[in-house]
PDB file of N, CA and C in Angstrom:
ATOM      1  N   UNK A 193     -32.208  19.832 -65.696  1.00  0.00           N
ATOM      2  CA  UNK A 193     -32.340  18.960 -65.793  1.00  0.00           C
ATOM      3  C   UNK A 193     -33.090  17.649 -64.937  1.00  0.00           C
ATOM      4  N   UNK A 194     -31.910  17.621 -64.134  1.00  0.00           N
ATOM      5  CA  UNK A 194     -32.939  16.741 -62.861  1.00  0.00           C
ATOM      6  C   UNK A 194     -33.837  17.031 -62.045  1.00  0.00           C
ATOM      7  N   UNK A 195     -34.678  18.640 -61.836  1.00  0.00           N
ATOM      8  CA  UNK A 195     -35.581  18.965 -61.094  1.00  0.00           C
ATOM      9  C   UNK A 195     -36.902  18.985 -61.797  1.00  0.00           C
ATOM     10  N   UNK A 196     -36.456  19.034 -63.411  1.00  0.00           N
ATOM     11  CA  UNK A 196     -37.720  18.307 -64.349  1.00  0.00           C
ATOM     12  C   UNK A 196     -37.781  17.369 -63.828  1.00  0.00           C
ATOM     13  N   UNK A 197     -36.836  15.868 -64.291  1.00  0.00           N
ATOM     14  CA  UNK A 197     -37.268  14.773 -64.071  1.00  0.00           C
ATOM     15  C   UNK A 197     -37.894  14.463 -62.373  1.00  0.00           C
ATOM     16  N   UNK A 198     -37.093  15.763 -60.987  1.00  0.00           N
ATOM     17  CA  UNK A 198     -38.013  15.004 -60.309  1.00  0.00           C
ATOM     18  C   UNK A 198     -39.127  15.474 -60.322  1.00  0.00           C
ATOM     19  N   UNK A 199     -39.903  16.829 -60.682  1.00  0.00           N
ATOM     20  CA  UNK A 199     -41.045  17.403 -60.956  1.00  0.00           C
ATOM     21  C   UNK A 199     -42.405  15.629 -61.500  1.00  0.00           C
ATOM     22  N   UNK A 200     -41.293  15.590 -62.613  1.00  0.00           N
ATOM     23  CA  UNK A 200     -42.157  13.987 -63.263  1.00  0.00           C
ATOM     24  C   UNK A 200     -42.231  12.993 -62.200  1.00  0.00           C
ATOM     25  N   UNK A 201     -41.610  12.527 -61.968  1.00  0.00           N
ATOM     26  CA  UNK A 201     -41.541  11.438 -60.642  1.00  0.00           C
ATOM     27  C   UNK A 201     -42.767  11.743 -59.777  1.00  0.00           C
ATOM     28  N   UNK A 202     -42.550  13.243 -59.525  1.00  0.00           N
ATOM     29  CA  UNK A 202     -43.927  13.957 -57.966  1.00  0.00           C
ATOM     30  C   UNK A 202     -44.934  13.435 -59.046  1.00  0.00           C
ATOM     31  N   UNK A 203     -45.133  13.578 -60.092  1.00  0.00           N
ATOM     32  CA  UNK A 203     -46.417  14.233 -60.778  1.00  0.00           C
ATOM     33  C   UNK A 203     -47.011  12.467 -61.207  1.00  0.00           C
ATOM     34  N   UNK A 204     -45.904  11.904 -61.494  1.00  0.00           N
ATOM     35  CA  UNK A 204     -46.389  10.005 -61.256  1.00  0.00           C
ATOM     36  C   UNK A 204     -46.824   8.978 -60.284  1.00  0.00           C
ATOM     37  N   UNK A 205     -45.659  10.055 -58.811  1.00  0.00           N
ATOM     38  CA  UNK A 205     -46.176   9.491 -57.512  1.00  0.00           C
ATOM     39  C   UNK A 205     -48.314   9.562 -57.034  1.00  0.00           C
ATOM     40  N   UNK A 206     -47.725  11.193 -57.764  1.00  0.00           N
ATOM     41  CA  UNK A 206     -49.128  11.794 -57.114  1.00  0.00           C
ATOM     42  C   UNK A 206     -50.533  10.477 -57.851  1.00  0.00           C
ATOM     43  N   UNK A 207     -50.220  10.919 -59.030  1.00  0.00           N
ATOM     44  CA  UNK A 207     -51.330   9.938 -59.781  1.00  0.00           C
ATOM     45  C   UNK A 207     -51.621   8.068 -59.462  1.00  0.00           C
ATOM     46  N   UNK A 208     -50.095   7.657 -59.422  1.00  0.00           N
ATOM     47  CA  UNK A 208     -49.790   5.855 -58.284  1.00  0.00           C
ATOM     48  C   UNK A 208     -51.093   6.064 -56.852  1.00  0.00           C
ATOM     49  N   UNK A 209     -50.660   7.271 -55.990  1.00  0.00           N
ATOM     50  CA  UNK A 209     -50.991   7.519 -54.836  1.00  0.00           C
ATOM     51  C   UNK A 209     -52.729   7.868 -55.145  1.00  0.00           C
ATOM     52  N   UNK A 210     -53.003   8.085 -56.183  1.00  0.00           N
ATOM     53  CA  UNK A 210     -54.390   8.535 -56.363  1.00  0.00           C
ATOM     54  C   UNK A 210     -55.151   7.303 -57.082  1.00  0.00           C
ATOM     55  N   UNK A 211     -54.802   6.284 -57.542  1.00  0.00           N
ATOM     56  CA  UNK A 211     -55.122   5.301 -58.550  1.00  0.00           C
ATOM     57  C   UNK A 211     -54.969   3.893 -56.557  1.00  0.00           C
ATOM     58  N   UNK A 212     -54.121   4.375 -56.398  1.00  0.00           N
ATOM     59  CA  UNK A 212     -54.156   3.259 -54.943  1.00  0.00           C
ATOM     60  C   UNK A 212     -55.357   4.209 -53.330  1.00  0.00           C
ATOM     61  N   UNK A 213     -55.385   4.383 -53.911  1.00  0.00           N
ATOM     62  CA  UNK A 213     -56.381   5.370 -52.902  1.00  0.00           C
ATOM     63  C   UNK A 213     -57.307   4.620 -53.191  1.00  0.00           C
ATOM     64  N   UNK A 214     -57.764   5.389 -54.861  1.00  0.00           N
ATOM     65  CA  UNK A 214     -59.001   4.954 -55.136  1.00  0.00           C
ATOM     66  C   UNK A 214     -59.492   4.027 -54.609  1.00  0.00           C
ATOM     67  N   UNK A 215     -58.075   2.472 -55.332  1.00  0.00           N
ATOM     68  CA  UNK A 215     -58.964   1.054 -55.683  1.00  0.00           C
ATOM     69  C   UNK A 215     -58.375   0.355 -53.967  1.00  0.00           C
ATOM     70  N   UNK A 216     -58.291   1.179 -52.521  1.00  0.00           N
ATOM     71  CA  UNK A 216     -59.003   0.627 -51.555  1.00  0.00           C
ATOM     72  C   UNK A 216     -59.844   1.703 -51.072  1.00  0.00           C
ATOM     73  N   UNK A 217     -60.564   2.562 -51.372  1.00  0.00           N
ATOM     74  CA  UNK A 217     -61.499   3.067 -50.777  1.00  0.00           C
ATOM     75  C   UNK A 217     -62.709   2.005 -51.393  1.00  0.00           C
ATOM     76  N   UNK A 218     -62.364   1.342 -53.004  1.00  0.00           N
ATOM     77  CA  UNK A 218     -63.376   1.491 -53.564  1.00  0.00           C
ATOM     78  C   UNK A 218     -63.355   0.048 -53.231  1.00  0.00           C
ATOM     79  N   UNK A 219     -62.198  -1.224 -52.632  1.00  0.00           N
ATOM     80  CA  UNK A 219     -61.816  -2.272 -52.006  1.00  0.00           C
ATOM     81  C   UNK A 219     -63.093  -2.722 -51.064  1.00  0.00           C
ATOM     82  N   UNK A 220     -63.128  -1.765 -49.672  1.00  0.00           N
ATOM     83  CA  UNK A 220     -63.065  -1.604 -48.744  1.00  0.00           C
ATOM     84  C   UNK A 220     -64.636  -0.969 -48.575  1.00  0.00           C
ATOM     85  N   UNK A 221     -64.952  -0.282 -49.202  1.00  0.00           N
ATOM     86  CA  UNK A 221     -66.393   0.852 -48.846  1.00  0.00           C
ATOM     87  C   UNK A 221     -67.491  -0.870 -50.064  1.00  0.00           C
ATOM     88  N   UNK A 222     -66.881  -1.076 -51.613  1.00  0.00           N
ATOM     89  CA  UNK A 222     -68.221  -1.564 -52.341  1.00  0.00           C
ATOM     90  C   UNK A 222     -68.730  -3.498 -51.611  1.00  0.00           C
ATOM     91  N   UNK A 223     -67.957  -3.747 -50.885  1.00  0.00           N
ATOM     92  CA  UNK A 223     -67.368  -5.330 -50.549  1.00  0.00           C
ATOM     93  C   UNK A 223     -69.073  -5.296 -49.779  1.00  0.00           C
ATOM     94  N   UNK A 224     -69.516  -5.183 -49.444  1.00  0.00           N
ATOM     95  CA  UNK A 224     -70.605  -5.954 -48.806  1.00  0.00           C
ATOM     96  C   UNK A 224     -71.739  -5.767 -49.945  1.00  0.00           C
ATOM     97  N   UNK A 225     -71.459  -4.566 -50.424  1.00  0.00           N
ATOM     98  CA  UNK A 225     -72.838  -5.219 -52.046  1.00  0.00           C
ATOM     99  C   UNK A 225     -72.388  -5.701 -52.693  1.00  0.00           C
ATOM    100  N   UNK A 226     -71.466  -6.368 -52.936  1.00  0.00           N
ATOM    101  CA  UNK A 226     -70.799  -7.064 -53.633  1.00  0.00           C
ATOM    102  C   UNK A 226     -70.276  -8.532 -53.475  1.00  0.00           C
ATOM    103  N   UNK A 227     -70.252  -8.788 -52.199  1.00  0.00           N
ATOM    104  CA  UNK A 227     -70.937 -10.261 -51.279  1.00  0.00           C
ATOM    105  C   UNK A 227     -72.474 -10.510 -51.593  1.00  0.00           C
ATOM    106  N   UNK A 228     -72.973  -9.608 -51.282  1.00  0.00           N
ATOM    107  CA  UNK A 228     -75.003 -10.013 -51.535  1.00  0.00           C
ATOM    108  C   UNK A 228     -74.938  -9.920 -49.887  1.00  0.00           C
ATOM    109  N   UNK A 229     -76.271  -9.171 -49.997  1.00  0.00           N
ATOM    110  CA  UNK A 229     -76.738  -9.461 -48.926  1.00  0.00           C
ATOM    111  C   UNK A 229     -78.009 -10.353 -48.240  1.00  0.00           C
ATOM    112  N   UNK A 230     -79.348 -10.401 -48.152  1.00  0.00           N
ATOM    113  CA  UNK A 230     -80.846 -11.312 -48.013  1.00  0.00           C
ATOM    114  C   UNK A 230     -80.712 -11.262 -49.186  1.00  0.00           C
ATOM    115  N   UNK A 231     -80.910 -12.752 -49.256  1.00  0.00           N
ATOM    116  CA  UNK A 231     -80.203 -14.166 -50.065  1.00  0.00           C
ATOM    117  C   UNK A 231     -79.977 -13.587 -51.427  1.00  0.00           C
ATOM    118  N   UNK A 232     -78.730 -13.594 -50.962  1.00  0.00           N
ATOM    119  CA  UNK A 232     -77.862 -13.124 -51.678  1.00  0.00           C
ATOM    120  C   UNK A 232     -77.754 -11.605 -52.841  1.00  0.00           C
ATOM    121  N   UNK A 233     -78.700 -11.076 -52.450  1.00  0.00           N
ATOM    122  CA  UNK A 233     -78.574  -9.915 -53.295  1.00  0.00           C
ATOM    123  C   UNK A 233     -77.870  -8.807 -53.015  1.00  0.00           C
ATOM    124  N   UNK A 234     -77.178  -8.705 -55.200  1.00  0.00           N
ATOM    125  CA  UNK A 234     -75.851  -8.206 -54.887  1.00  0.00           C
ATOM    126  C   UNK A 234     -75.884  -6.624 -55.906  1.00  0.00           C
ATOM    127  N   UNK A 235     -75.193  -5.561 -55.513  1.00  0.00           N
ATOM    128  CA  UNK A 235     -75.791  -3.828 -55.667  1.00  0.00           C
ATOM    129  C   UNK A 235     -74.402  -4.037 -57.408  1.00  0.00           C
ATOM    130  N   UNK A 236     -74.603  -4.303 -58.560  1.00  0.00           N
ATOM    131  CA  UNK A 236     -74.402  -4.652 -59.216  1.00  0.00           C
ATOM    132  C   UNK A 236     -73.826  -3.513 -59.571  1.00  0.00           C
ATOM    133  N   UNK A 237     -74.092  -2.651 -59.597  1.00  0.00           N
ATOM    134  CA  UNK A 237     -73.961  -0.960 -60.138  1.00  0.00           C
ATOM    135  C   UNK A 237     -72.634  -0.534 -59.082  1.00  0.00           C
ATOM    136  N   UNK A 238     -72.107  -0.915 -58.382  1.00  0.00           N
ATOM    137  CA  UNK A 238     -71.192  -1.132 -57.216  1.00  0.00           C
ATOM    138  C   UNK A 238     -69.850  -1.143 -58.247  1.00  0.00           C
ATOM    139  N   UNK A 239     -70.321  -2.541 -58.755  1.00  0.00           N
ATOM    140  CA  UNK A 239     -68.306  -2.592 -60.095  1.00  0.00           C
ATOM    141  C   UNK A 239     -68.456  -1.705 -61.278  1.00  0.00           C
ATOM    142  N   UNK A 240     -69.989  -1.629 -62.364  1.00  0.00           N
ATOM    143  CA  UNK A 240     -69.725  -0.871 -63.059  1.00  0.00           C
ATOM    144  C   UNK A 240     -69.739   0.513 -62.893  1.00  0.00           C
ATOM    145  N   UNK A 241     -70.067   0.913 -62.135  1.00  0.00           N
ATOM    146  CA  UNK A 241     -70.371   2.341 -62.188  1.00  0.00           C
ATOM    147  C   UNK A 241     -69.180   3.435 -60.794  1.00  0.00           C
ATOM    148  N   UNK A 242     -69.283   3.360 -59.375  1.00  0.00           N
ATOM    149  CA  UNK A 242     -68.763   3.296 -58.794  1.00  0.00           C
ATOM    150  C   UNK A 242     -66.726   2.763 -58.512  1.00  0.00           C
ATOM    151  N   UNK A 243     -66.773   1.752 -59.071  1.00  0.00           N
ATOM    152  CA  UNK A 243     -65.330   1.323 -59.421  1.00  0.00           C
ATOM    153  C   UNK A 243     -64.862   1.629 -59.869  1.00  0.00           C
ATOM    154  N   UNK A 244     -64.934   1.975 -61.323  1.00  0.00           N
ATOM    155  CA  UNK A 244     -64.093   2.740 -61.896  1.00  0.00           C
ATOM    156  C   UNK A 244     -64.418   4.577 -62.185  1.00  0.00           C
ATOM    157  N   UNK A 245     -64.860   4.704 -61.493  1.00  0.00           N
ATOM    158  CA  UNK A 245     -65.237   6.491 -60.796  1.00  0.00           C
ATOM    159  C   UNK A 245     -64.453   6.353 -60.067  1.00  0.00           C
ATOM    160  N   UNK A 246     -64.059   6.091 -59.490  1.00  0.00           N
ATOM    161  CA  UNK A 246     -62.860   5.648 -57.954  1.00  0.00           C
ATOM    162  C   UNK A 246     -61.614   5.488 -58.747  1.00  0.00           C
ATOM    163  N   UNK A 247     -61.957   4.973 -59.111  1.00  0.00           N
ATOM    164  CA  UNK A 247     -59.975   3.435 -59.547  1.00  0.00           C
ATOM    165  C   UNK A 247     -59.693   4.653 -60.553  1.00  0.00           C
ATOM    166  N   UNK A 248     -60.328   5.504 -61.391  1.00  0.00           N
ATOM    167  CA  UNK A 248     -59.986   6.209 -62.452  1.00  0.00           C
ATOM    168  C   UNK A 248     -60.093   7.526 -62.188  1.00  0.00           C
ATOM    169  N   UNK A 249     -61.043   7.959 -61.292  1.00  0.00           N
ATOM    170  CA  UNK A 249     -61.640   9.603 -61.683  1.00  0.00           C
ATOM    171  C   UNK A 249     -60.572   9.865 -60.079  1.00  0.00           C
ATOM    172  N   UNK A 250     -60.232   9.699 -58.871  1.00  0.00           N
ATOM    173  CA  UNK A 250     -58.910   9.901 -58.564  1.00  0.00           C
ATOM    174  C   UNK A 250     -57.930  10.711 -58.562  1.00  0.00           C
ATOM    175  N   UNK A 251     -57.248   9.433 -58.911  1.00  0.00           N
ATOM    176  CA  UNK A 251     -56.156  10.153 -59.789  1.00  0.00           C
ATOM    177  C   UNK A 251     -56.114  10.841 -60.955  1.00  0.00           C
ATOM    178  N   UNK A 252     -57.632  11.204 -61.382  1.00  0.00           N
ATOM    179  CA  UNK A 252     -57.671  12.349 -62.343  1.00  0.00           C
ATOM    180  C   UNK A 252     -57.630  13.527 -61.505  1.00  0.00           C
ATOM    181  N   UNK A 253     -58.148  13.920 -60.172  1.00  0.00           N
ATOM    182  CA  UNK A 253     -58.218  14.176 -59.697  1.00  0.00           C
ATOM    183  C   UNK A 253     -56.855  14.738 -58.606  1.00  0.00           C
ATOM    184  N   UNK A 254     -56.085  13.804 -58.844  1.00  0.00           N
ATOM    185  CA  UNK A 254     -54.688  14.359 -58.162  1.00  0.00           C
ATOM    186  C   UNK A 254     -54.253  14.755 -58.647  1.00  0.00           C
ATOM    187  N   UNK A 255     -53.855  14.687 -60.237  1.00  0.00           N
ATOM    188  CA  UNK A 255     -53.917  15.352 -61.657  1.00  0.00           C
ATOM    189  C   UNK A 255     -53.761  16.528 -62.074  1.00  0.00           C
ATOM    190  N   UNK A 256     -55.160  17.033 -61.589  1.00  0.00           N
ATOM    191  CA  UNK A 256     -55.676  17.936 -62.033  1.00  0.00           C
ATOM    192  C   UNK A 256     -55.122  19.491 -60.774  1.00  0.00           C
ATOM    193  N   UNK A 257     -55.310  18.540 -59.904  1.00  0.00           N
ATOM    194  CA  UNK A 257     -54.939  19.051 -58.325  1.00  0.00           C
ATOM    195  C   UNK A 257     -52.928  20.060 -58.627  1.00  0.00           C
ATOM    196  N   UNK A 258     -52.096  18.754 -58.889  1.00  0.00           N
ATOM    197  CA  UNK A 258     -51.301  18.596 -59.156  1.00  0.00           C
ATOM    198  C   UNK A 258     -51.046  20.462 -60.138  1.00  0.00           C
ATOM    199  N   UNK A 259     -51.881  19.780 -61.440  1.00  0.00           N
ATOM    200  CA  UNK A 259     -51.849  20.448 -62.735  1.00  0.00           C
ATOM    201  C   UNK A 259     -51.926  22.076 -62.385  1.00  0.00           C
ATOM    202  N   UNK A 260     -52.964  22.704 -61.656  1.00  0.00           N
ATOM    203  CA  UNK A 260     -53.512  23.091 -61.418  1.00  0.00           C
ATOM    204  C   UNK A 260     -52.784  24.563 -59.914  1.00  0.00           C
ATOM    205  N   UNK A 261     -52.511  23.880 -59.182  1.00  0.00           N
ATOM    206  CA  UNK A 261     -51.944  24.725 -58.209  1.00  0.00           C
ATOM    207  C   UNK A 261     -50.224  24.782 -58.480  1.00  0.00           C
ATOM    208  N   UNK A 262     -49.623  23.309 -58.915  1.00  0.00           N
ATOM    209  CA  UNK A 262     -48.300  23.497 -59.669  1.00  0.00           C
ATOM    210  C   UNK A 262     -47.883  24.550 -60.836  1.00  0.00           C
ATOM    211  N   UNK A 263     -48.749  24.848 -62.149  1.00  0.00           N
ATOM    212  CA  UNK A 263     -49.150  24.813 -62.762  1.00  0.00           C
ATOM    213  C   UNK A 263     -49.619  25.970 -63.187  1.00  0.00           C
ATOM    214  N   UNK A 264     -50.661  26.540 -62.759  1.00  0.00           N
ATOM    215  CA  UNK A 264     -51.787  27.710 -62.753  1.00  0.00           C
ATOM    216  C   UNK A 264     -51.510  28.524 -62.089  1.00  0.00           C
ATOM    217  N   UNK A 265     -50.675  27.999 -61.112  1.00  0.00           N
ATOM    218  CA  UNK A 265     -51.016  29.136 -59.592  1.00  0.00           C
ATOM    219  C   UNK A 265     -49.559  29.607 -59.115  1.00  0.00           C
ATOM    220  N   UNK A 266     -48.404  28.864 -60.094  1.00  0.00           N
ATOM    221  CA  UNK A 266     -47.258  28.726 -59.874  1.00  0.00           C
ATOM    222  C   UNK A 266     -46.149  28.931 -58.558  1.00  0.00           C
ATOM    223  N   UNK A 267     -47.372  27.995 -57.822  1.00  0.00           N
ATOM    224  CA  UNK A 267     -47.019  27.265 -56.369  1.00  0.00           C
ATOM    225  C   UNK A 267     -45.786  26.611 -56.125  1.00  0.00           C
ATOM    226  N   UNK A 268     -44.789  26.596 -55.488  1.00  0.00           N
ATOM    227  CA  UNK A 268     -43.648  25.495 -55.303  1.00  0.00           C
ATOM    228  C   UNK A 268     -44.485  24.411 -55.091  1.00  0.00           C
ATOM    229  N   UNK A 269     -43.327  23.253 -55.318  1.00  0.00           N
ATOM    230  CA  UNK A 269     -43.392  21.778 -56.078  1.00  0.00           C
ATOM    231  C   UNK A 269     -43.917  21.474 -54.171  1.00  0.00           C
ATOM    232  N   UNK A 270     -43.954  21.492 -53.336  1.00  0.00           N
ATOM    233  CA  UNK A 270     -43.686  21.085 -51.812  1.00  0.00           C
ATOM    234  C   UNK A 270     -45.586  21.680 -51.233  1.00  0.00           C
ATOM    235  N   UNK A 271     -45.720  22.546 -51.955  1.00  0.00           N
ATOM    236  CA  UNK A 271     -47.563  23.581 -51.978  1.00  0.00           C
ATOM    237  C   UNK A 271     -48.608  22.252 -52.206  1.00  0.00           C
ATOM    238  N   UNK A 272     -47.798  22.026 -53.864  1.00  0.00           N
ATOM    239  CA  UNK A 272     -48.880  20.665 -54.749  1.00  0.00           C
ATOM    240  C   UNK A 272     -48.844  19.888 -53.813  1.00  0.00           C
ATOM    241  N   UNK A 273     -47.722  19.637 -53.235  1.00  0.00           N
ATOM    242  CA  UNK A 273     -47.847  17.516 -52.806  1.00  0.00           C
ATOM    243  C   UNK A 273     -48.736  17.934 -51.618  1.00  0.00           C
ATOM    244  N   UNK A 274     -48.666  19.129 -50.835  1.00  0.00           N
ATOM    245  CA  UNK A 274     -49.516  19.407 -49.458  1.00  0.00           C
ATOM    246  C   UNK A 274     -50.748  19.406 -49.877  1.00  0.00           C
ATOM    247  N   UNK A 275     -51.619  19.750 -51.610  1.00  0.00           N
ATOM    248  CA  UNK A 275     -52.748  20.060 -51.941  1.00  0.00           C
ATOM    249  C   UNK A 275     -53.005  18.463 -52.132  1.00  0.00           C
ATOM    250  N   UNK A 276     -52.363  18.063 -52.510  1.00  0.00           N
ATOM    251  CA  UNK A 276     -52.156  16.713 -53.543  1.00  0.00           C
ATOM    252  C   UNK A 276     -52.689  15.631 -52.478  1.00  0.00           C
ATOM    253  N   UNK A 277     -52.262  15.698 -51.181  1.00  0.00           N
ATOM    254  CA  UNK A 277     -52.524  14.576 -50.240  1.00  0.00           C
ATOM    255  C   UNK A 277     -53.633  15.146 -49.055  1.00  0.00           C
ATOM    256  N   UNK A 278     -54.064  16.232 -48.968  1.00  0.00           N
ATOM    257  CA  UNK A 278     -55.403  16.654 -47.907  1.00  0.00           C
ATOM    258  C   UNK A 278     -56.604  16.719 -49.548  1.00  0.00           C
ATOM    259  N   UNK A 279     -56.274  16.583 -50.507  1.00  0.00           N
ATOM    260  CA  UNK A 279     -57.675  16.148 -51.693  1.00  0.00           C
ATOM    261  C   UNK A 279     -57.381  14.336 -51.677  1.00  0.00           C
ATOM    262  N   UNK A 280     -56.996  13.983 -51.401  1.00  0.00           N
ATOM    263  CA  UNK A 280     -56.309  12.098 -51.504  1.00  0.00           C
ATOM    264  C   UNK A 280     -57.374  12.535 -50.437  1.00  0.00           C
ATOM    265  N   UNK A 281     -57.101  12.275 -49.107  1.00  0.00           N
ATOM    266  CA  UNK A 281     -57.762  12.210 -48.249  1.00  0.00           C
ATOM    267  C   UNK A 281     -59.038  12.529 -47.514  1.00  0.00           C
ATOM    268  N   UNK A 282     -58.901  13.762 -48.293  1.00  0.00           N
ATOM    269  CA  UNK A 282     -60.911  14.479 -48.014  1.00  0.00           C
ATOM    270  C   UNK A 282     -61.731  13.402 -49.329  1.00  0.00           C
ATOM    271  N   UNK A 283     -61.036  12.966 -50.656  1.00  0.00           N
ATOM    272  CA  UNK A 283     -62.023  12.528 -51.741  1.00  0.00           C
ATOM    273  C   UNK A 283     -62.052  11.045 -51.096  1.00  0.00           C
ATOM    274  N   UNK A 284     -61.318  10.103 -50.283  1.00  0.00           N
ATOM    275  CA  UNK A 284     -60.786   9.194 -49.928  1.00  0.00           C
ATOM    276  C   UNK A 284     -61.795   8.998 -48.550  1.00  0.00           C
ATOM    277  N   UNK A 285     -62.344  10.052 -47.780  1.00  0.00           N
ATOM    278  CA  UNK A 285     -63.599  10.105 -46.614  1.00  0.00           C
ATOM    279  C   UNK A 285     -64.917  10.702 -46.977  1.00  0.00           C
ATOM    280  N   UNK A 286     -65.187  11.270 -47.810  1.00  0.00           N
ATOM    281  CA  UNK A 286     -65.726  11.299 -49.014  1.00  0.00           C
ATOM    282  C   UNK A 286     -66.404   9.985 -50.137  1.00  0.00           C
ATOM    283  N   UNK A 287     -65.319  10.128 -49.881  1.00  0.00           N
ATOM    284  CA  UNK A 287     -66.084   7.861 -50.782  1.00  0.00           C
ATOM    285  C   UNK A 287     -66.584   6.533 -50.208  1.00  0.00           C
ATOM    286  N   UNK A 288     -65.516   7.027 -48.595  1.00  0.00           N
ATOM    287  CA  UNK A 288     -65.712   6.038 -48.237  1.00  0.00           C
ATOM    288  C   UNK A 288     -67.507   6.168 -46.945  1.00  0.00           C
ATOM    289  N   UNK A 289     -67.509   6.949 -47.018  1.00  0.00           N
ATOM    290  CA  UNK A 289     -69.280   8.384 -46.262  1.00  0.00           C
ATOM    291  C   UNK A 289     -70.538   7.651 -47.895  1.00  0.00           C
ATOM    292  N   UNK A 290     -69.866   7.434 -48.851  1.00  0.00           N
ATOM    293  CA  UNK A 290     -71.037   7.783 -49.875  1.00  0.00           C
ATOM    294  C   UNK A 290     -71.079   6.107 -49.783  1.00  0.00           C
ATOM    295  N   UNK A 291     -69.819   5.232 -49.686  1.00  0.00           N
ATOM    296  CA  UNK A 291     -69.688   3.944 -50.383  1.00  0.00           C
ATOM    297  C   UNK A 291     -70.686   3.081 -49.239  1.00  0.00           C
ATOM    298  N   UNK A 292     -70.787   3.218 -47.942  1.00  0.00           N
ATOM    299  CA  UNK A 292     -71.121   3.516 -46.282  1.00  0.00           C
ATOM    300  C   UNK A 292     -72.859   2.906 -46.830  1.00  0.00           C
ATOM    301  N   UNK A 293     -73.078   4.578 -47.458  1.00  0.00           N
ATOM    302  CA  UNK A 293     -74.259   5.130 -47.335  1.00  0.00           C
ATOM    303  C   UNK A 293     -75.259   3.783 -48.141  1.00  0.00           C
ATOM    304  N   UNK A 294     -74.263   3.923 -49.421  1.00  0.00           N
ATOM    305  CA  UNK A 294     -74.460   3.244 -50.795  1.00  0.00           C
ATOM    306  C   UNK A 294     -75.181   1.701 -50.498  1.00  0.00           C
ATOM    307  N   UNK A 295     -73.783   0.640 -49.161  1.00  0.00           N
ATOM    308  CA  UNK A 295     -74.068  -0.730 -49.194  1.00  0.00           C
ATOM    309  C   UNK A 295     -74.619  -0.776 -47.716  1.00  0.00           C
ATOM    310  N   UNK A 296     -75.674   0.811 -47.038  1.00  0.00           N
ATOM    311  CA  UNK A 296     -76.563   0.269 -45.935  1.00  0.00           C
ATOM    312  C   UNK A 296     -76.991  -0.774 -45.991  1.00  0.00           C
ATOM    313  N   UNK A 297     -78.195  -1.082 -46.966  1.00  0.00           N
ATOM    314  CA  UNK A 297     -79.356  -1.879 -47.487  1.00  0.00           C
ATOM    315  C   UNK A 297     -78.761  -3.768 -47.036  1.00  0.00           C
ATOM    316  N   UNK A 298     -77.028  -3.770 -47.192  1.00  0.00           N
ATOM    317  CA  UNK A 298     -76.462  -5.114 -46.904  1.00  0.00           C
ATOM    318  C   UNK A 298     -76.072  -5.185 -45.790  1.00  0.00           C
ATOM    319  N   UNK A 299     -75.610  -4.546 -45.042  1.00  0.00           N
ATOM    320  CA  UNK A 299     -75.432  -4.380 -43.637  1.00  0.00           C
ATOM    321  C   UNK A 299     -76.022  -4.608 -43.024  1.00  0.00           C
ATOM    322  N   UNK A 300     -77.281  -3.851 -42.475  1.00  0.00           N
ATOM    323  CA  UNK A 300     -77.967  -4.204 -41.665  1.00  0.00           C
ATOM    324  C   UNK A 300     -78.483  -5.355 -41.830  1.00  0.00           C
ATOM    325  N   UNK A 301     -78.611  -6.011 -40.818  1.00  0.00           N
ATOM    326  CA  UNK A 301     -79.565  -6.831 -39.903  1.00  0.00           C
ATOM    327  C   UNK A 301     -81.104  -6.819 -39.581  1.00  0.00           C
ATOM    328  N   UNK A 302     -81.924  -7.007 -40.245  1.00  0.00           N
ATOM    329  CA  UNK A 302     -83.474  -6.777 -39.716  1.00  0.00           C
ATOM    330  C   UNK A 302     -83.849  -8.376 -38.864  1.00  0.00           C
ATOM    331  N   UNK A 303     -84.882  -8.015 -38.575  1.00  0.00           N
ATOM    332  CA  UNK A 303     -85.392  -8.704 -37.790  1.00  0.00           C
ATOM    333  C   UNK A 303     -84.811  -9.081 -35.755  1.00  0.00           C
ATOM    334  N   UNK A 304     -84.590 -10.232 -35.866  1.00  0.00           N
ATOM    335  CA  UNK A 304     -84.370 -10.933 -34.305  1.00  0.00           C
ATOM    336  C   UNK A 304     -82.685 -10.992 -34.163  1.00  0.00           C
TER     337      UNK A 304
END
């Protein structure tokens, strides 16, 4: 009973870590596009598309990775945890790169 409870808490921790990663990446990456660029121009798709996609998609990926590695492949829990951490690092980096490209018009200063 104790091992199953610990496994359940580990899965919950993986999902919470995915949620925090998605929220942090979205908040730090989408800020320039939401604050506005030239003449207050804003990109609202950062709020309505990329926001929910990162905040809910990254935890779903973490849960799917844990289920695949821990359940389908029957690997030990520590292997599933390492896979989730590596997945969160990779997806966080990729999302930051994506948002950097999306918000480039708001951060570039043209002219003098």
